[in-house]
Each structure stands twice: as C-alpha cells, then as structure tokens.
Tab-separated table of C-alpha atoms and ligand atoms in Angstrom:
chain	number	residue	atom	x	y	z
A	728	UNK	CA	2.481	-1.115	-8.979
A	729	UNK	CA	1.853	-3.524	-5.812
A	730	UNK	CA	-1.566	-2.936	-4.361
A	731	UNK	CA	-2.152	-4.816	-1.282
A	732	UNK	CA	-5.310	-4.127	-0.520
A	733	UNK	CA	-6.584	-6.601	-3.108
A	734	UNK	CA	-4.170	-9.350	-1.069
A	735	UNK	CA	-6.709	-12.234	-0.297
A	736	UNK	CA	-5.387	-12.918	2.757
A	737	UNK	CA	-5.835	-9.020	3.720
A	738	UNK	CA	-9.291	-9.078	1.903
A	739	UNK	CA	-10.398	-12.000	3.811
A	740	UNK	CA	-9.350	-10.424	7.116
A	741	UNK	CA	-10.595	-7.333	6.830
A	742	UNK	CA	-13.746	-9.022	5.817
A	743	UNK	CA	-14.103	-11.194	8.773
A	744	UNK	CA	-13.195	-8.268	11.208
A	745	UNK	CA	-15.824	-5.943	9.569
A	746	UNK	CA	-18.185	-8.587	9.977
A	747	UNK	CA	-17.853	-8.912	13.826
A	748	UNK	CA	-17.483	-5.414	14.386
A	749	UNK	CA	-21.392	-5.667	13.572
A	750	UNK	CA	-21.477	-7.689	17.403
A	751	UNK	CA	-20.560	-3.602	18.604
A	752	UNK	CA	-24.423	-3.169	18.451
A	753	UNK	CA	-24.798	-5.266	21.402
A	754	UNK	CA	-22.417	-3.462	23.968
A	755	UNK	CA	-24.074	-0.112	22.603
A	756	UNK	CA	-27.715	-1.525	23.411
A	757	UNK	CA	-26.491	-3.034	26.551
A	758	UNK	CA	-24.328	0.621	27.525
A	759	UNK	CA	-26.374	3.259	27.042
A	760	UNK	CA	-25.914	5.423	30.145
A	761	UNK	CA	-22.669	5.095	29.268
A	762	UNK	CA	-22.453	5.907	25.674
A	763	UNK	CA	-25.206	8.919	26.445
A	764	UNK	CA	-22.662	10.313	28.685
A	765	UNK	CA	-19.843	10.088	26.087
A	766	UNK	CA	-21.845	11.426	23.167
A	767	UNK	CA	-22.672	14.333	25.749
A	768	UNK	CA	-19.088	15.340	26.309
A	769	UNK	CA	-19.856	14.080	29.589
A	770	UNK	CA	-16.772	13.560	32.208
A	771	UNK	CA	-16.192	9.185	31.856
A	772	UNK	CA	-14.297	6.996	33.472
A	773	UNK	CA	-10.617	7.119	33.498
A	774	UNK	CA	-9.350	6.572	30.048
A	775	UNK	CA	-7.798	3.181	30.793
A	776	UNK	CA	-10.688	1.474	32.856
A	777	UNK	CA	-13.344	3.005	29.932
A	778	UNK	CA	-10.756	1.226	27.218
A	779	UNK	CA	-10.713	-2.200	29.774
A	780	UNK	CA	-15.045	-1.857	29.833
A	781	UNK	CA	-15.020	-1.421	26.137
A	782	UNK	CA	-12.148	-4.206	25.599
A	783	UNK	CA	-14.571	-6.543	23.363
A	784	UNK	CA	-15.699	-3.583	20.921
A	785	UNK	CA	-14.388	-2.953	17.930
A	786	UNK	CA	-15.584	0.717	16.662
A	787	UNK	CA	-13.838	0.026	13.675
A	788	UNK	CA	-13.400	2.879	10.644
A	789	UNK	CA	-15.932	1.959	7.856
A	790	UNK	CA	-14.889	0.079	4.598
A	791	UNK	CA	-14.823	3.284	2.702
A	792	UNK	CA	-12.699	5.280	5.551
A	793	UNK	CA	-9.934	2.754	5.455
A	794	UNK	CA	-9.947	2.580	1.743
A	795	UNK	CA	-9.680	6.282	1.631
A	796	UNK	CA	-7.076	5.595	4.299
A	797	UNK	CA	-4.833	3.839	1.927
A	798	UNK	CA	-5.567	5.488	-1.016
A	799	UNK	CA	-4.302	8.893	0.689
A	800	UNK	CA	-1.105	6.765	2.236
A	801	UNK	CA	-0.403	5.478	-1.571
A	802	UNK	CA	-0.961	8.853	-3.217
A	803	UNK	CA	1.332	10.684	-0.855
A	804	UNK	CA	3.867	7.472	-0.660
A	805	UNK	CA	3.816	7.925	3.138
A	806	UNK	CA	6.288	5.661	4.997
A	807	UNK	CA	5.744	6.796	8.477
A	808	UNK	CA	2.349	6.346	9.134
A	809	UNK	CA	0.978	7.202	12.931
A	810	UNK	CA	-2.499	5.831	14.635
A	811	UNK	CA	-3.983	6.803	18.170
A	812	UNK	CA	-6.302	4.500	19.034
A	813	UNK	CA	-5.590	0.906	17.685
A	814	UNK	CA	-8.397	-1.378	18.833
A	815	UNK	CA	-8.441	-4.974	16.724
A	816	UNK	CA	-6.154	-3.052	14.380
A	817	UNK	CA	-8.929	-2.978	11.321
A	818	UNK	CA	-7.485	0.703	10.250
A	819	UNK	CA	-4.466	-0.686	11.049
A	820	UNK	CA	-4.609	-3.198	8.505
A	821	UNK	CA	-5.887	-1.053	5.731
A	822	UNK	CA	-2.334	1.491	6.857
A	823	UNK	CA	-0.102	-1.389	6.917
A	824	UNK	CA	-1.481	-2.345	3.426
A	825	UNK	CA	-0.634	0.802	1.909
A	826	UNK	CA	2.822	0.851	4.268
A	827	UNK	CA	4.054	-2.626	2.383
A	828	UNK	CA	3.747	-0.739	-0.949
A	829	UNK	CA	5.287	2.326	-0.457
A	830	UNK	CA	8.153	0.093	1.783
A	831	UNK	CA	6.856	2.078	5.342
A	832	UNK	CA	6.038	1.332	8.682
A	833	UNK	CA	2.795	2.198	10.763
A	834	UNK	CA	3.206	3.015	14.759
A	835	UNK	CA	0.220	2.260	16.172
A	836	UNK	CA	-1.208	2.924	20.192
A	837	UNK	CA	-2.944	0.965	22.032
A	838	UNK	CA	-3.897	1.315	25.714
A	839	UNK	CA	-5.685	-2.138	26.553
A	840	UNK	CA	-3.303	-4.788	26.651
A	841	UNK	CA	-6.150	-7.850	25.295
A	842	UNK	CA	-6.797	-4.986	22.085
A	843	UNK	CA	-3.297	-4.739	21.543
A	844	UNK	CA	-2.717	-8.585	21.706
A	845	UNK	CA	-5.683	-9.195	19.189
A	846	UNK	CA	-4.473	-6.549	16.633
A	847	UNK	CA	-0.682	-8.469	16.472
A	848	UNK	CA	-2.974	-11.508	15.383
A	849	UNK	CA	-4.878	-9.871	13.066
A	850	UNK	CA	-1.980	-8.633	11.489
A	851	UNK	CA	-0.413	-11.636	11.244
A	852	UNK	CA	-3.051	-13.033	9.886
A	853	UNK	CA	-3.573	-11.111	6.888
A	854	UNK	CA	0.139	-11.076	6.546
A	855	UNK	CA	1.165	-7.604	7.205
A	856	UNK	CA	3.254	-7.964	10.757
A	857	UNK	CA	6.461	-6.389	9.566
A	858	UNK	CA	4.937	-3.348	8.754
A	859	UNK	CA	3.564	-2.459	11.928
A	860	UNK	CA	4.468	-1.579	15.661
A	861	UNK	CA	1.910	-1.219	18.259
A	862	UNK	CA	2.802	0.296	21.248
A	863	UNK	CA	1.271	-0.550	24.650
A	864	UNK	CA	0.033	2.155	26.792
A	865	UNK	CA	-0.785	5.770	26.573
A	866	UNK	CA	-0.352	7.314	23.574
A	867	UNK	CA	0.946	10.697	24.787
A	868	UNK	CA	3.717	8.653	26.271
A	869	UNK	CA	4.227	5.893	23.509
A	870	UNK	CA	4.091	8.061	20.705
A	871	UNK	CA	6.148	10.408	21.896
A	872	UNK	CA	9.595	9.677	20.703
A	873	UNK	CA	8.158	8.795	17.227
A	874	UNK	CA	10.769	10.405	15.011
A	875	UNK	CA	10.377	12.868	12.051
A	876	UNK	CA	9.137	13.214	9.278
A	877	UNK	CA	5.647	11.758	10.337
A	878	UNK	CA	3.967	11.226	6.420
A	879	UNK	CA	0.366	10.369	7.604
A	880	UNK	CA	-1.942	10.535	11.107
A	881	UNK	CA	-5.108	8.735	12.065
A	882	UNK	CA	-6.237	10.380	15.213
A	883	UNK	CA	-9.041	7.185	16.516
A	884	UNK	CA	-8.781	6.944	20.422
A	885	UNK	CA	-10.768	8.237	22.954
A	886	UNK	CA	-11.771	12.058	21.844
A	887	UNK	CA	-9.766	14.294	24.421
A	888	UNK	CA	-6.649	13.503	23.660
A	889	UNK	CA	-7.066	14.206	19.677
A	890	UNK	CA	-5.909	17.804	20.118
A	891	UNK	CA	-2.902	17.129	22.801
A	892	UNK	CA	-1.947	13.642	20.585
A	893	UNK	CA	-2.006	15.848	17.648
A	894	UNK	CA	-0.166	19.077	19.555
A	895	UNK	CA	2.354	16.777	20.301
A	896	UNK	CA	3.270	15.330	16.882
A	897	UNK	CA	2.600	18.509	14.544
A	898	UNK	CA	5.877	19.687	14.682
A	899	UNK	CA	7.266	16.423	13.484
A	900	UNK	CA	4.879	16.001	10.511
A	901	UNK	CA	6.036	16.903	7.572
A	902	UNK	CA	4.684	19.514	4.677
A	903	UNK	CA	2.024	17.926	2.683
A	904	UNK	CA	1.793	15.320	5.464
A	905	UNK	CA	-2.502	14.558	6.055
A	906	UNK	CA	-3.824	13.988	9.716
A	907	UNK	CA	-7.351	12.020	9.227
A	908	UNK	CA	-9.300	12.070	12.547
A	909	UNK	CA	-12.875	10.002	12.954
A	910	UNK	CA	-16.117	10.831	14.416
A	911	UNK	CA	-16.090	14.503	14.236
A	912	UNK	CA	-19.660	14.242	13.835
A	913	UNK	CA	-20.694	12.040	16.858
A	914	UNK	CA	-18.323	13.912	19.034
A	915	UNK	CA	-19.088	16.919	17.927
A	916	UNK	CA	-19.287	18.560	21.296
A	917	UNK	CA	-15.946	17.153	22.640
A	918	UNK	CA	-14.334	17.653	19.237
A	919	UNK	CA	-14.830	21.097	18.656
A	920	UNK	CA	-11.866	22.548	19.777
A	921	UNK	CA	-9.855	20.080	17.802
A	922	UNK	CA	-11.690	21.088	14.307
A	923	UNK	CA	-11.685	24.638	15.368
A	924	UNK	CA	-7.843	24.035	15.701
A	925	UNK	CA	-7.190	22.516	12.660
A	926	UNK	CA	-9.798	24.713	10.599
A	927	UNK	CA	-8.709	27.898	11.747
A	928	UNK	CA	-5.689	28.382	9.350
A	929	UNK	CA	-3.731	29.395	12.451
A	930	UNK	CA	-1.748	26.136	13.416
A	931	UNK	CA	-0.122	25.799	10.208
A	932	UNK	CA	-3.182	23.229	8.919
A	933	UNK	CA	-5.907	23.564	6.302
A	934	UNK	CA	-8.616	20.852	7.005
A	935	UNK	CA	-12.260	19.803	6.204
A	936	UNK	CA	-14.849	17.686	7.570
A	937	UNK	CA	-15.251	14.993	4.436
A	938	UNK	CA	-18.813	12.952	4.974
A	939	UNK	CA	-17.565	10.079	5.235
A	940	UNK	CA	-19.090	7.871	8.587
A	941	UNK	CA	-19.900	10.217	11.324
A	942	UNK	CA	-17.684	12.835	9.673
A	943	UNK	CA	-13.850	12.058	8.572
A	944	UNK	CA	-11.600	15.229	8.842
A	945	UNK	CA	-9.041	15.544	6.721
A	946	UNK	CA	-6.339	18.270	7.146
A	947	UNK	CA	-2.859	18.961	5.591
A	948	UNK	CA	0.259	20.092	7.210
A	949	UNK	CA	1.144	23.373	5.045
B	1374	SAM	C1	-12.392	3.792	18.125
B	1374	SAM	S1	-11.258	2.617	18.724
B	1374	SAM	C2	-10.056	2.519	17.437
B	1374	SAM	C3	-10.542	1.788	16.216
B	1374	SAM	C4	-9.434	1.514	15.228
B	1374	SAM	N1	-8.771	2.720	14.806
B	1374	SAM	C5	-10.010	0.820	14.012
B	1374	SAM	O1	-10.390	1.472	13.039
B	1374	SAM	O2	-10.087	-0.415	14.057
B	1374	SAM	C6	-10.410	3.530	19.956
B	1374	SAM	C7	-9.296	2.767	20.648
B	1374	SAM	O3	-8.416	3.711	21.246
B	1374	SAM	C8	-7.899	3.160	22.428
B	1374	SAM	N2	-7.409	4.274	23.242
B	1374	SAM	C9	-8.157	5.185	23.914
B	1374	SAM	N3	-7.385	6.066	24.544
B	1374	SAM	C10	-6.091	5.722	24.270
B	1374	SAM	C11	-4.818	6.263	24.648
B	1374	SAM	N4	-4.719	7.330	25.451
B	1374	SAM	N5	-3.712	5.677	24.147
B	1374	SAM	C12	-3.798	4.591	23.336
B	1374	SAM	N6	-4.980	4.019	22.968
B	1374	SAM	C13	-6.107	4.593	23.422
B	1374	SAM	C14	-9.086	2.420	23.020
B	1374	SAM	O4	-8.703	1.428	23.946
B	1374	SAM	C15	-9.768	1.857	21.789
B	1374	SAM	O5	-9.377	0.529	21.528
C-alpha cells in the first residue's frame, strides 16, 4: 500500500511550512486588539479585508491534526475530499497526500488571492499538484457546485461560515462520510451553534470534540 505521507519531498515540505508557521507568533503579538475581538465573537472586519490583513499568517493545523487528517482520508478511501479555508495549503498537503493513494482529488477554498497563489507552490513543491483544486473566492460560492458524494470535510476558514459552508454541502456528503472542523476550542463562543448542530443527533450527524489542538471535531454523516 502507497503511503505518501512518508514522500520526502512531502516530508520536507510540510516540514519547512510547519517551521514558518512558527513566524504566526509575531502577527498575533503585533494584533492583539484584533485577535481579542475575534476570540470574543466580536463583529470583524469584512471577511475578505480580515483574510487580505492576515495574508502573511499561516494558522496552520498541527502535525498531529493533519496526520489524523490523512489517516481518516486513507481509512475511509475518500476520493472527494473538501477544505474551507486553504491558507499556504499545509492541511492541504497532508489531504492531497492521502488523495494520491486512494486515486482522489481535494477542492480546496481560498479567499485571498497571494494565499491561494502560495498554496499552488507548495503543492507543487512537494509534488502533489494533480490532486488538488483550489478555488479562488468565497467559499459559499466556490464550493457550491462541488458534486456528490463528498467522502471527507475540513471546515478551517474564518468561524461563521462553518455552519452555512457545512449546511450547504451536507446533503451531498455521503453516509459514513467525516466532516473535521478546527478550533472548536478557541472559538468556542462563535462555534457553538455549529457543535450544537452537529452534536445534537438532529441533522443526521453524530460528532465529538477530539483534543487534539484547540479542539478537533470530528462528526460522521449517518
Ligand atoms: C485557519 S486558515 C486555514 C489553514 C489551513 N487549513 C491549513 O491548515 O494550512 C483560514 C483561511 O481561510 C480563509 N478564508 C476565510 N474565509 C473564507 C471564505 N469565506 N472562503 C474561502 N476562504 C476563506 C482565510 O483567508 C485563511 O487563509
């Protein structure tokens, strides 16, 4: 069985990218009003000029929540794999991995165009281009003609849309499908009505915060 995580060239970019995700510190120190008002639930700037002010930060998933990312792709051979929130592309890289064994494709969202640009060369550089399309723009608009049957989710952008980007695709994702969504912890405030949605048993989901990072929920499509 192919395992493409353990690629070099995949293992020597994600290495590089976790590495200067550690520069994020610096826009956190240098933001905090800002990032205050986020953790708050506070009312931001528009989504696209808050993605243009945040264009050199990665926020990256950790090692271990892209690892679990693939190993969840592998184990349920998913071949349509779907990602709000792109950034440099490091989760992408870890769902393209698993995509080039099981012979799938991720479509991936981004909404600032220098983020988007930097992800294609990323992924190109640790060889996984062909299994990946990132789509420029909004993701309730880009991702809405994805077709069915969606195998696996990663719900990453900015927090509001989680429940309305998920809303939009659950009908598409198949039974057994998985819909992983970060920082359920940080966001707690903002993100409660998208656990309480997922974790209520009513919406055809079952789902549980997992402890990994700042809280990694995990829910399957029953
Ligand atoms: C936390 S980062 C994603 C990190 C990425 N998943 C990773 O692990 O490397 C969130 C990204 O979502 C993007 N984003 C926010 N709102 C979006 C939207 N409505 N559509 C597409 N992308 C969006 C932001 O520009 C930002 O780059």
């Amino acid at each position: 069985m192919p395992n493409s995580l353990d690629d070099p060239r995949v293992r020597a970019t994600l290495e590089r990218l976790h590495g200067a995700a550690r520069g994020d510190l610096r826009f956190f120190v240098t933001h905090l009003p800002l990032m205050a008002g986020m953790l708050l639930g506070r009312k931001g700037p528009p989504a696209a000029e808050l993605a243009h002010t945040m264009r050199e930060v990665y926020v990256p998933l950790s090692r271990a929540q892209g690892r679990f990312l693939f190993l969840v792709a592998r184990s349920i051979g998913a071949r349509r794999l779907v990602e709000f929130g792109t950034s440099f592309g490091v989760s992408t890289i870890y769902a393209a991995a698993a995509a080039r064994d099981t012979g799938g494709l991720v479509i991936g969202s981004e909404l600032e165009p220098s983020k988007r640009e930097r992800a294609l060369a990323n992924l190109r550089e640790a060889g996984l281009a062909a299994q990946v399309d990132v789509r420029l723009g909004d993701a309730l608009d880009t991702l809405r003609d994805v077709p069915s049957p969606i195998d696996l989710v990663l719900l990453d952008g900015w927090k509001d849309l989680y429940l309305p980007v998920l809303q939009m695709l659950a009908p598409k994702i198949r039974p057994g499908g998985v819909v992983l969504a970060d920082n359920i912890k940080t966001f707690r405030r903002s993100l409660a009505p998208y656990v309480e949605w997922v974790q209520s048993g009513r919406n055809g989901f079952s789902s549980v915060t997992l402890p990994l990072k700042d809280g990694f929920e995990y829910s399957v499509r029953l």
